[in-house]
GROMACS .gro file of C-alpha atoms in nm:
model
  504
    1MET     CA    1  12.476  16.866  14.534
    2LEU     CA    2  12.599  16.777  14.191
    3SER     CA    3  12.935  16.848  14.247
    4LYS     CA    4  13.020  16.752  14.551
    5LEU     CA    5  12.848  16.382  14.434
    6ALA     CA    6  13.091  16.413  14.146
    7VAL     CA    7  13.373  16.442  14.352
    8LEU     CA    8  13.277  16.192  14.649
    9LEU     CA    9  13.271  15.932  14.272
   10LEU     CA   10  13.553  16.043  14.131
   11VAL     CA   11  13.828  16.081  14.350
   12THR     CA   12  13.783  15.947  14.674
   13CYS     CA   13  13.847  15.555  14.723
   14GLU     CA   14  13.649  15.603  15.089
   15SER     CA   15  13.297  15.341  15.251
   16LEU     CA   16  13.043  15.610  15.140
   17ALA     CA   17  12.685  15.658  15.336
   18ASP     CA   18  12.386  15.631  15.144
   19ILE     CA   19  12.323  15.843  14.840
   20PRO     CA   20  11.983  15.897  14.774
   21PRO     CA   21  11.899  15.795  14.365
   22LEU     CA   22  11.940  16.159  14.155
   23TYR     CA   23  11.682  16.375  13.987
   24ARG     CA   24  11.677  16.380  13.531
   25SER     CA   25  12.078  16.391  13.643
   26ARG     CA   26  12.272  16.467  13.233
   27PRO     CA   27  12.582  16.401  13.419
   28TYR     CA   28  12.501  16.071  13.513
   29ASP     CA   29  12.374  15.968  13.195
   30VAL     CA   30  12.670  16.020  13.006
   31GLY     CA   31  12.850  15.892  13.247
   32ALA     CA   32  13.053  16.135  13.509
   33PHE     CA   33  12.971  15.926  13.792
   34ASP     CA   34  13.101  15.643  13.662
   35ARG     CA   35  13.034  15.349  13.415
   36TRP     CA   36  12.827  15.165  13.700
   37PRO     CA   37  12.717  15.384  13.970
   38HIS     CA   38  12.694  15.247  14.252
   39GLN     CA   39  12.835  15.289  14.642
   40LEU     CA   40  12.954  15.158  14.956
   41TYR     CA   41  12.933  15.150  15.389
   42HIS     CA   42  13.120  15.202  15.657
   43SER     CA   43  12.934  14.901  15.812
   44SER     CA   44  12.817  14.666  15.548
   45ASN     CA   45  13.074  14.478  15.283
   46ALA     CA   46  12.734  14.503  15.093
   47ILE     CA   47  12.698  14.674  14.743
   48GLY     CA   48  12.444  14.946  14.630
   49PRO     CA   49  12.344  15.128  14.364
   50ILE     CA   50  12.315  15.480  14.258
   51LEU     CA   51  11.959  15.540  14.087
   52ASN     CA   52  11.887  15.813  13.810
   53VAL     CA   53  11.533  15.845  13.843
   54HIS     CA   54  11.357  16.058  13.509
   55ASP     CA   55  10.952  16.025  13.591
   56GLU     CA   56  10.852  15.961  13.911
   57SER     CA   57  10.513  15.916  14.110
   58ALA     CA   58  10.360  15.807  14.408
   59GLN     CA   59  10.145  15.539  14.232
   60CYS     CA   60  10.476  15.318  14.236
   61TYR     CA   61  10.571  15.348  14.574
   62ASN     CA   62  10.449  15.068  14.836
   63GLU     CA   63  10.664  14.975  15.182
   64SER     CA   64  10.575  14.665  15.103
   65ILE     CA   65  10.709  14.609  14.781
   66TYR     CA   66  11.068  14.583  14.671
   67THR     CA   67  11.227  14.613  14.343
   68VAL     CA   68  11.471  14.272  14.275
   69VAL     CA   69  11.764  14.396  14.046
   70PRO     CA   70  11.988  14.096  13.930
   71TYR     CA   71  12.297  14.261  13.792
   72TRP     CA   72  12.641  14.156  13.537
   73GLY     CA   73  12.835  14.295  13.241
   74LYS     CA   74  13.130  14.432  13.197
   75GLN     CA   75  13.194  14.684  13.472
   76VAL     CA   76  13.056  14.457  13.740
   77ASN     CA   77  13.337  14.268  13.890
   78ILE     CA   78  13.118  14.026  14.070
   79PRO     CA   79  12.766  13.971  13.933
   80GLY     CA   80  12.450  13.992  14.255
   81VAL     CA   81  12.114  14.062  14.322
   82MET     CA   82  11.956  14.332  14.555
   83LEU     CA   83  11.702  14.394  14.667
   84LEU     CA   84  11.536  14.764  14.706
   85ASP     CA   85  11.319  14.919  14.885
   86THR     CA   86  11.021  15.210  14.776
   87LYS     CA   87  11.235  15.480  14.795
   88GLY     CA   88  11.594  15.324  14.565
   89TYR     CA   89  11.784  15.197  14.880
   90LEU     CA   90  11.937  14.896  14.896
   91ALA     CA   91  11.734  14.593  15.132
   92TRP     CA   92  11.952  14.332  15.064
   93HIS     CA   93  12.217  14.238  14.846
   94THR     CA   94  12.435  13.969  14.769
   95THR     CA   95  12.674  13.779  14.517
   96GLY     CA   96  12.704  13.456  14.360
   97TYR     CA   97  12.369  13.468  14.106
   98VAL     CA   98  12.326  13.646  13.765
   99THR     CA   99  11.908  13.594  13.768
  100ALA     CA  100  11.643  13.702  14.019
  101ASP     CA  101  11.247  13.712  14.115
  102ILE     CA  102  11.044  13.620  14.341
  103GLN     CA  103  10.837  13.367  14.380
  104ASN     CA  104  10.565  13.110  14.582
  105PHE     CA  105  10.596  12.732  14.671
  106ARG     CA  106  10.360  12.641  14.904
  107GLY     CA  107  10.352  12.877  15.078
  108GLU     CA  108  10.634  13.089  15.131
  109ASN     CA  109  10.780  13.369  14.881
  110TYR     CA  110  11.156  13.255  14.776
  111ILE     CA  111  11.394  13.454  14.608
  112VAL     CA  112  11.428  13.222  14.303
  113SER     CA  113  11.770  13.296  14.105
  114LEU     CA  114  11.992  13.127  13.865
  115SER     CA  115  12.395  13.045  13.999
  116GLU     CA  116  12.690  13.243  13.884
  117ASP     CA  117  12.804  12.949  13.671
  118SER     CA  118  12.437  12.835  13.568
  119SER     CA  119  12.429  12.520  13.702
  120TYR     CA  120  12.132  12.518  13.926
  121TYR     CA  121  11.816  12.733  14.061
  122ALA     CA  122  11.839  12.812  14.374
  123LEU     CA  123  11.525  12.848  14.639
  124ILE     CA  124  11.645  13.145  14.890
  125ASN     CA  125  11.379  13.203  15.206
  126SER     CA  126  11.362  13.476  15.391
  127ARG     CA  127  11.632  13.364  15.603
  128TYR     CA  128  11.845  13.394  15.250
  129GLU     CA  129  11.948  13.028  15.339
  130GLU     CA  130  11.992  12.805  15.017
  131VAL     CA  131  11.669  12.585  15.020
  132TYR     CA  132  11.682  12.404  14.760
  133GLN     CA  133  11.899  12.303  14.437
  134ILE     CA  134  11.686  12.284  14.125
  135ARG     CA  135  11.902  12.131  13.790
  136SER     CA  136  11.773  12.035  13.499
  137GLY     CA  137  11.795  11.638  13.403
  138ASN     CA  138  11.804  11.369  13.067
  139GLY     CA  139  12.138  11.516  13.009
  140TRP     CA  140  11.978  11.852  12.858
  141GLN     CA  141  12.174  12.155  13.012
  142LEU     CA  142  11.947  12.425  13.225
  143ASP     CA  143  11.919  12.741  13.010
  144ALA     CA  144  11.960  13.065  13.194
  145HIS     CA  145  11.647  13.219  13.122
  146GLU     CA  146  11.353  13.129  13.340
  147LEU     CA  147  11.264  12.892  13.615
  148THR     CA  148  10.892  12.906  13.751
  149LEU     CA  149  10.733  12.777  13.996
  150SER     CA  150  10.402  12.571  13.846
  151PRO     CA  151  10.077  12.616  14.067
  152SER     CA  152  10.137  12.258  14.118
  153GLY     CA  153  10.392  12.291  14.365
  154THR     CA  154  10.638  12.169  14.047
  155ALA     CA  155  10.911  12.329  13.869
  156LEU     CA  156  10.949  12.490  13.495
  157LEU     CA  157  11.323  12.454  13.326
  158VAL     CA  158  11.448  12.616  13.008
  159ILE     CA  159  11.675  12.386  12.830
  160ASN     CA  160  11.873  12.317  12.535
  161GLY     CA  161  12.156  12.139  12.385
  162VAL     CA  162  12.333  12.071  12.092
  163PHE     CA  163  12.166  11.737  11.888
  164PRO     CA  164  12.269  11.602  11.540
  165VAL     CA  165  11.932  11.705  11.263
  166ASN     CA  166  11.910  11.339  11.212
  167GLU     CA  167  11.843  11.252  11.595
  168THR     CA  168  11.570  11.544  11.623
  169ALA     CA  169  11.237  11.579  11.402
  170PHE     CA  170  11.330  11.896  11.266
  171GLU     CA  171  11.385  11.900  10.879
  172ALA     CA  172  11.680  12.172  10.855
  173PRO     CA  173  11.834  12.186  10.539
  174PRO     CA  174  12.080  11.972  10.422
  175GLU     CA  175  12.402  12.110  10.506
  176ILE     CA  176  12.321  12.138  10.854
  177GLU     CA  177  12.438  11.895  11.046
  178PHE     CA  178  12.401  12.026  11.409
  179ILE     CA  179  12.126  12.268  11.599
  180LEU     CA  180  12.045  12.416  11.922
  181ASP     CA  181  11.730  12.254  12.084
  182ALA     CA  182  11.556  12.335  12.345
  183GLY     CA  183  11.195  12.321  12.524
  184PHE     CA  184  11.118  12.295  12.851
  185GLN     CA  185  11.090  12.027  13.159
  186GLU     CA  186  10.889  11.988  13.406
  187ILE     CA  187  11.113  11.922  13.777
  188ASP     CA  188  10.979  11.764  14.095
  189ILE     CA  189  11.119  11.998  14.332
  190GLN     CA  190  11.200  11.705  14.644
  191THR     CA  191  11.369  11.517  14.441
  192GLY     CA  192  11.486  11.665  14.071
  193GLU     CA  193  11.268  11.391  13.872
  194VAL     CA  194  11.173  11.491  13.519
  195LEU     CA  195  10.796  11.515  13.503
  196PHE     CA  196  10.739  11.646  13.198
  197GLU     CA  197  10.924  11.676  12.873
  198TRP     CA  198  10.898  11.899  12.562
  199ARG     CA  199  11.158  12.024  12.269
  200ALA     CA  200  11.044  12.275  12.015
  201SER     CA  201  11.230  12.088  11.751
  202ASP     CA  202  10.972  11.798  11.736
  203HIS     CA  203  10.667  12.084  11.685
  204TYR     CA  204  10.810  12.377  11.501
  205SER     CA  205  10.951  12.419  11.106
  206PHE     CA  206  11.221  12.534  10.925
  207GLU     CA  207  11.038  12.793  10.774
  208GLU     CA  208  10.871  12.943  11.091
  209TYR     CA  209  11.245  13.054  11.136
  210TYR     CA  210  11.313  13.426  11.146
  211HIS     CA  211  11.670  13.522  11.288
  212PHE     CA  212  11.970  13.501  11.166
  213GLN     CA  213  12.234  13.294  11.437
  214PRO     CA  214  12.649  13.282  11.330
  215GLY     CA  215  12.666  12.912  11.302
  216ASP     CA  216  12.682  12.698  10.933
  217GLY     CA  217  12.614  12.341  11.184
  218LYS     CA  218  12.858  12.160  11.062
  219SER     CA  219  13.004  12.079  11.435
  220GLU     CA  220  12.867  12.032  11.736
  221LYS     CA  221  13.017  12.406  11.825
  222THR     CA  222  12.853  12.642  11.532
  223ALA     CA  223  12.507  12.438  11.607
  224PRO     CA  224  12.233  12.743  11.517
  225ASP     CA  225  11.996  12.867  11.756
  226PHE     CA  226  11.622  12.775  11.544
  227PHE     CA  227  11.426  12.837  11.860
  228HIS     CA  228  11.556  12.994  12.183
  229VAL     CA  229  11.288  12.919  12.452
  230ASN     CA  230  11.316  13.161  12.629
  231SER     CA  231  11.007  13.200  12.921
  232ILE     CA  232  10.720  12.860  13.022
  233GLU     CA  233  10.446  12.905  13.205
  234LYS     CA  234  10.224  12.676  13.362
  235ASP     CA  235   9.786  12.693  13.374
  236ASN     CA  236   9.538  12.579  13.552
  237LEU     CA  237   9.412  12.383  13.304
  238GLY     CA  238   9.781  12.181  13.352
  239ASN     CA  239   9.897  12.302  12.977
  240TYR     CA  240  10.183  12.516  12.926
  241LEU     CA  241  10.250  12.849  12.739
  242ILE     CA  242  10.563  12.932  12.625
  243SER     CA  243  10.791  13.176  12.407
  244CYS     CA  244  11.042  13.098  12.098
  245ARG     CA  245  11.197  13.421  12.040
  246MET     CA  246  11.366  13.318  11.713
  247MET     CA  247  11.028  13.211  11.547
  248SER     CA  248  10.904  13.565  11.695
  249SER     CA  249  10.606  13.310  11.885
  250VAL     CA  250  10.413  13.224  12.163
  251ALA     CA  251  10.293  12.877  12.173
  252TYR     CA  252  10.028  12.706  12.387
  253VAL     CA  253  10.127  12.292  12.476
  254ASP     CA  254   9.881  12.004  12.607
  255GLY     CA  255  10.013  11.937  12.893
  256ARG     CA  256   9.916  11.587  12.832
  257THR     CA  257  10.041  11.479  12.483
  258GLY     CA  258  10.355  11.791  12.417
  259ALA     CA  259  10.104  11.879  12.113
  260VAL     CA  260  10.098  12.267  12.013
  261ILE     CA  261   9.741  12.369  12.018
  262TRP     CA  262   9.803  12.717  11.938
  263LYS     CA  263  10.090  12.898  11.813
  264LEU     CA  264  10.071  13.301  11.807
  265GLY     CA  265  10.261  13.536  11.644
  266GLY     CA  266  10.499  13.432  11.368
  267LYS     CA  267  10.541  13.242  11.066
  268ALA     CA  268  10.270  13.025  11.142
  269ASN     CA  269  10.056  13.242  11.351
  270MET     CA  270   9.667  13.087  11.378
  271PHE     CA  271   9.524  13.393  11.503
  272LYS     CA  272   9.321  13.697  11.343
  273ASP     CA  273   9.452  14.000  11.456
  274LEU     CA  274   9.167  14.266  11.481
  275SER     CA  275   9.470  14.553  11.565
  276GLY     CA  276   9.591  14.529  11.245
  277GLY     CA  277   9.913  14.327  11.329
  278ALA     CA  278   9.966  14.535  11.635
  279ALA     CA  279   9.900  14.203  11.874
  280THR     CA  280  10.097  13.978  11.638
  281ASP     CA  281  10.363  14.142  11.533
  282PHE     CA  282  10.610  14.075  11.826
  283ASN     CA  283  10.985  14.023  11.749
  284GLY     CA  284  11.200  13.865  11.962
  285GLN     CA  285  10.992  13.903  12.227
  286HIS     CA  286  11.034  13.723  12.573
  287HIS     CA  287  10.859  13.697  12.901
  288ALA     CA  288  10.523  13.582  12.809
  289ARG     CA  289  10.242  13.496  13.035
  290PHE     CA  290   9.854  13.439  13.111
  291HIS     CA  291   9.599  13.687  13.316
  292GLU     CA  292   9.238  13.640  13.363
  293ASN     CA  293   9.240  13.277  13.294
  294GLY     CA  294   9.418  13.275  13.013
  295GLN     CA  295   9.224  13.558  12.834
  296ILE     CA  296   9.455  13.793  12.809
  297ILE     CA  297   9.876  13.707  12.782
  298SER     CA  298  10.103  14.002  12.823
  299ILE     CA  299  10.495  13.983  12.606
  300PHE     CA  300  10.769  14.208  12.648
  301ASP     CA  301  10.840  14.269  12.276
  302ASN     CA  302  11.192  14.320  12.205
  303GLY     CA  303  11.089  14.453  11.847
  304ASN     CA  304  11.451  14.389  11.734
  305CYS     CA  305  11.619  14.061  11.691
  306PRO     CA  306  11.913  14.004  11.505
  307GLY     CA  307  11.781  13.883  11.102
  308ARG     CA  308  11.461  14.066  11.144
  309PRO     CA  309  11.325  14.489  11.035
  310VAL     CA  310  11.354  14.656  11.332
  311THR     CA  311  10.958  14.693  11.437
  312GLY     CA  312  11.072  14.875  11.783
  313PRO     CA  313  11.077  15.074  12.014
  314THR     CA  314  11.041  14.840  12.221
  315ARG     CA  315  10.755  14.744  12.410
  316GLY     CA  316  10.490  14.534  12.613
  317LEU     CA  317  10.179  14.502  12.533
  318THR     CA  318   9.887  14.302  12.619
  319VAL     CA  319   9.653  14.151  12.393
  320VAL     CA  320   9.293  14.005  12.394
  321LEU     CA  321   9.222  13.640  12.275
  322ASP     CA  322   8.911  13.429  12.132
  323THR     CA  323   9.014  13.091  12.117
  324GLU     CA  324   8.690  13.012  12.011
  325LYS     CA  325   8.692  13.264  11.725
  326MET     CA  326   9.061  13.241  11.688
  327THR     CA  327   9.066  13.654  11.695
  328VAL     CA  328   9.332  13.866  11.905
  329GLN     CA  329   9.340  14.223  11.954
  330LEU     CA  330   9.582  14.471  12.156
  331GLN     CA  331   9.457  14.562  12.485
  332HIS     CA  332   9.718  14.829  12.591
  333GLU     CA  333  10.082  14.937  12.452
  334TYR     CA  334  10.406  14.995  12.732
  335ILE     CA  335  10.584  15.167  12.506
  336SER     CA  336  10.983  15.222  12.605
  337PRO     CA  337  11.020  15.559  12.734
  338ASN     CA  338  11.344  15.609  12.632
  339SER     CA  339  11.291  15.472  12.304
  340VAL     CA  340  11.510  15.218  12.298
  341LEU     CA  341  11.583  14.857  12.163
  342THR     CA  342  11.599  14.578  12.449
  343ASP     CA  343  11.801  14.389  12.089
  344ASN     CA  344  11.799  14.058  12.379
  345SER     CA  345  11.663  13.988  12.762
  346GLY     CA  346  11.445  14.221  12.875
  347SER     CA  347  11.075  14.163  13.178
  348MET     CA  348  10.700  14.232  13.185
  349GLN     CA  349  10.528  14.201  13.472
  350ILE     CA  350  10.152  14.345  13.589
  351LEU     CA  351  10.115  14.363  13.941
  352ASP     CA  352   9.843  14.334  14.166
  353SER     CA  353   9.824  14.695  14.156
  354GLY     CA  354   9.749  14.644  13.786
  355ASN     CA  355  10.018  14.909  13.708
  356VAL     CA  356  10.289  14.749  13.506
  357VAL     CA  357  10.686  14.702  13.537
  358LEU     CA  358  10.888  14.682  13.227
  359GLY     CA  359  11.292  14.582  13.236
  360PHE     CA  360  11.530  14.699  12.964
  361GLY     CA  361  11.783  14.432  12.975
  362PRO     CA  362  12.087  14.548  12.912
  363ASN     CA  363  11.994  14.880  12.888
  364ALA     CA  364  12.051  14.941  13.290
  365ASN     CA  365  11.689  15.107  13.325
  366TRP     CA  366  11.336  15.027  13.429
  367ALA     CA  367  10.992  15.158  13.394
  368GLU     CA  368  10.687  15.144  13.574
  369TYR     CA  369  10.326  15.255  13.399
  370ALA     CA  370   9.969  15.292  13.470
  371SER     CA  371   9.727  14.969  13.364
  372ASN     CA  372   9.634  15.241  13.016
  373GLY     CA  373  10.038  15.281  12.960
  374SER     CA  374  10.074  15.638  13.088
  375LEU     CA  375  10.420  15.601  13.206
  376LEU     CA  376  10.449  15.670  13.605
  377CYS     CA  377  10.808  15.600  13.698
  378ASN     CA  378  11.137  15.598  13.450
  379VAL     CA  379  11.476  15.493  13.685
  380HIS     CA  380  11.816  15.428  13.541
  381LEU     CA  381  12.078  15.201  13.712
  382GLY     CA  382  12.338  15.329  13.487
  383PRO     CA  383  12.419  15.573  13.206
  384GLU     CA  384  12.197  15.596  12.942
  385THR     CA  385  12.510  15.677  12.735
  386PHE     CA  386  12.570  15.365  12.725
  387PHE     CA  387  12.254  15.144  12.710
  388ASN     CA  388  12.328  14.793  12.484
  389SER     CA  389  12.690  14.836  12.501
  390GLY     CA  390  12.689  14.563  12.806
  391GLU     CA  391  12.821  14.804  13.074
  392ILE     CA  392  12.586  14.682  13.332
  393ARG     CA  393  12.255  14.474  13.259
  394THR     CA  394  12.007  14.271  13.380
  395TYR     CA  395  11.783  14.026  13.277
  396ARG     CA  396  11.470  14.042  13.466
  397ILE     CA  397  11.349  14.322  13.705
  398SER     CA  398  11.039  14.246  13.908
  399LYS     CA  399  10.864  14.446  14.228
  400SER     CA  400  10.752  14.163  14.475
  401PRO     CA  401  10.615  14.162  14.874
  402TRP     CA  402  10.874  14.015  15.064
  403VAL     CA  403  10.999  14.028  15.412
  404GLY     CA  404  11.339  13.946  15.518
  405HIS     CA  405  11.485  13.804  15.833
  406PRO     CA  406  11.889  13.745  15.798
  407GLN     CA  407  12.049  13.510  16.041
  408ASN     CA  408  12.334  13.705  16.140
  409ARG     CA  409  12.328  14.014  16.301
  410PRO     CA  410  12.305  14.408  16.266
  411GLU     CA  411  12.640  14.544  16.127
  412ILE     CA  412  12.809  14.809  16.348
  413ALA     CA  413  13.101  15.108  16.254
  414VAL     CA  414  13.256  15.370  16.441
  415ASP     CA  415  13.468  15.686  16.166
  416ASP     CA  416  13.539  16.032  16.308
  417GLY     CA  417  13.284  16.038  16.619
  418ARG     CA  418  12.974  15.871  16.446
  419VAL     CA  419  12.822  15.531  16.443
  420TYR     CA  420  12.701  15.369  16.117
  421VAL     CA  421  12.503  15.066  16.135
  422SER     CA  422  12.262  14.865  15.847
  423TRP     CA  423  12.105  14.521  15.838
  424ASN     CA  424  12.181  14.328  15.511
  425GLY     CA  425  11.813  14.241  15.425
  426ALA     CA  426  11.629  14.272  15.749
  427THR     CA  427  11.308  14.464  15.640
  428GLU     CA  428  11.118  14.489  15.943
  429VAL     CA  429  11.381  14.722  16.136
  430SER     CA  430  11.173  15.076  16.191
  431THR     CA  431  11.451  15.237  16.416
  432TRP     CA  432  11.802  15.210  16.589
  433SER     CA  433  11.871  15.177  16.949
  434LEU     CA  434  12.240  15.313  17.101
  435HIS     CA  435  12.330  15.140  17.440
  436GLY     CA  436  12.670  15.276  17.587
  437THR     CA  437  12.825  14.932  17.863
  438ASP     CA  438  13.147  14.886  17.995
  439VAL     CA  439  13.102  14.524  17.960
  440GLU     CA  440  13.194  14.420  17.560
  441SER     CA  441  12.969  14.131  17.562
  442VAL     CA  442  12.596  14.263  17.420
  443GLY     CA  443  12.317  14.159  17.707
  444GLY     CA  444  12.466  14.287  17.991
  445GLU     CA  445  12.357  14.646  18.204
  446SER     CA  446  12.358  14.950  17.930
  447VAL     CA  447  12.292  15.256  17.896
  448PHE     CA  448  11.983  15.373  17.669
  449LEU     CA  449  12.161  15.651  17.435
  450GLY     CA  450  11.897  15.764  17.225
  451ARG     CA  451  11.638  15.582  16.930
  452PHE     CA  452  11.747  15.721  16.527
  453PRO     CA  453  11.507  15.655  16.301
  454LYS     CA  454  11.628  15.359  15.976
  455ASP     CA  455  11.597  15.594  15.617
  456GLY     CA  456  11.781  15.365  15.365
  457PHE     CA  457  12.034  15.106  15.406
  458GLU     CA  458  12.268  15.275  15.627
  459THR     CA  459  12.166  15.509  15.946
  460GLU     CA  460  12.477  15.752  16.078
  461ILE     CA  461  12.431  15.827  16.423
  462SER     CA  462  12.577  16.120  16.557
  463VAL     CA  463  12.726  15.973  16.960
  464PRO     CA  464  12.634  16.282  17.240
  465ALA     CA  465  12.912  16.419  17.367
  466ASN     CA  466  13.051  16.215  17.700
  467PRO     CA  467  12.811  15.854  17.643
  468ALA     CA  468  12.783  15.655  17.900
  469GLY     CA  469  13.050  15.357  17.869
  470GLN     CA  470  13.330  15.211  17.742
  471TYR     CA  471  13.166  15.015  17.455
  472LEU     CA  472  12.833  15.113  17.192
  473PHE     CA  473  12.597  14.872  17.013
  474VAL     CA  474  12.255  14.956  16.829
  475SER     CA  475  11.959  14.703  16.887
  476ALA     CA  476  11.693  14.729  16.594
  477LEU     CA  477  11.368  14.800  16.671
  478ASP     CA  478  11.031  14.718  16.502
  479ARG     CA  479  10.750  14.941  16.458
  480ALA     CA  480  10.621  14.778  16.762
  481GLY     CA  481  10.940  14.877  16.951
  482GLN     CA  482  11.054  14.484  17.004
  483VAL     CA  483  11.411  14.438  16.955
  484LEU     CA  484  11.466  14.233  16.657
  485GLY     CA  485  11.840  14.208  16.721
  486SER     CA  486  12.186  14.362  16.835
  487THR     CA  487  12.497  14.484  16.667
  488SER     CA  488  12.821  14.331  16.881
  489SER     CA  489  12.987  14.643  17.111
  490VAL     CA  490  13.256  14.853  16.976
  491LYS     CA  491  13.528  15.066  17.162
  492TRP     CA  492  13.423  15.422  17.167
  493PRO     CA  493  13.686  15.595  17.097
  494SER     CA  494  13.882  15.839  17.332
  495LYS     CA  495  13.982  16.115  17.032
  496PRO     CA  496  13.758  16.091  16.732
  497ARG     CA  497  13.951  15.936  16.444
  498GLN     CA  498  14.031  16.159  16.208
  499GLY     CA  499  13.939  16.200  15.852
  500ILE     CA  500  13.659  16.295  15.600
  501VAL     CA  501  13.341  16.127  15.640
  502TYR     CA  502  13.178  16.170  15.248
  503GLN     CA  503  12.776  16.191  15.256
  504GLY     CA  504  12.497  16.138  14.981
   0.00000   0.00000   0.00000
C-alpha cells in the first residue's frame, strides 16, 4: 500500500480517487508523500486532504459531526476551507477563506469564515451562499483572530489599529511614539452599526507586558504589539471574556462600562492559584471560553511566545473559578500528544459529548481527548517534520454538526470504463443510482443500472457491460431513497479510454 501510494503521490499528476487516511506512517511524517499531502479527483475540482492518523478511538466518530479545517501555508497555492466527515474524507472544499468555524445565528448554522484578504467575515449558509458580510467600524482594522456570534445575535470582532501613544491612555516609555492597539467591537449584523467598543490600551499598563515584538515604536510601521487580543466571547450577563496574548492575561470586561472586572493570569493576576501556578501560568494563550455559567474557563495555552521563557509543551486546560473568594484551580490538562510547542495560533473546543478538541495552528495536527485528559485521537494533516515551519498551517480546527444542501448539481466524470461521481458539500447522500438513457437531457425515460453506496468524497462506479442507452447519469439518494439531485448526462464511450486510474 505504502509503496503504491508513494508512486501515486510523487510520480503521477493524474486525478486521484479517494485515498483513505494512513495509519502511523513514518514516510508520511518525514515528507515522503509531499510537504502538503493532498488529493485531487476525477469528477470535481475540489482538493482533499491525505491524513496520517496516529491514534484513533470510536469515541471520536459521529456521522453528524464534521471537522472544520481552514488551511494555508508556504506549500499551499490557494488558501481554503475543508469540511471532513467522521472518517477523515472530504465533504466540502472551497477557496478564498483563511479561517472557519460553524456557529449559530437566529437558529440556523453558518460557516463563519474570514476572507482571504482579511477585509470581512462571511456567514455562509447550508446552501454555501454568503448571506452576510461583517466588517469592523470606526476606522479600526478588522483583526484576523476572531468573529464570535453572541447569544443576543450580534457579532463580536477583534480589532486593531496603530495610534500615536499620546492619543491613547497607555503610558509607554518615552522613546515609543506609536503602538499597535487592540480590542473588540460588537456589531449589529444587519446594519453594521458598532454597538460597543473596547480598547486594551485603556485597561492594561506597560508593566504587564511580557513579550518582545520587533519594532521600536518610532513610526507607524514599527509600532510594537503590546496587547494582541485574540479571542472574545459575550456571556448571558452581557459581559465579555477576552484573551490578551502579549500580556498572558484573560480578562472579564463589564458590558456597560468597559471596566475590567477581573484579570486571570499575567503580571496583574487577581486570583489565588490553588494549583501551585498550574492554573495561571499560561503563556501566549489563545481561545478563552466560558463553560458552566462562567464557573469554568477553557484556554489554549501555547506555552511558548517570543520574549518569555518557554513553559510548554502546548496544552489545553480548564480551570475552575470562584469569583467570590477570588481563587482558581486547575481542573484538567490536555497535553499535546507530540509535545509540540505552538508558538502562535491554536484552538481548544469542548464538544457536547465532553470530548476536547485541540488544533495546533502552525503544527498541521489536531487531537481529541476524553474529558479527563486521556488522548483518544491524534491526526496529522501534514508531515511532522515540518511542524511550526509554516509549510501548511491552520488557525483553529473545530468539530460541529452540519447539514449541507449545495445549489449546484452532483458532478460526473468518465475514465477508462468507469464512472466517477461526487457532490461537493452534500452531506445527506447515502447511495448513488446509475441510469442509462438514449437522450442527452436528464429527466426522460431511463434504465436503472444499479445502486452504489457512497463512501468518501468521490465514488467510483464500474459500469455493467453493454449498458442500455448512449448516455449515463447518476442520481444522489438519501437514506430514505429520495432523490436529492442528479448529474448531467455523459456519453458512454464505445471504446474505453486507455489509461491508468490510480486508487488509494
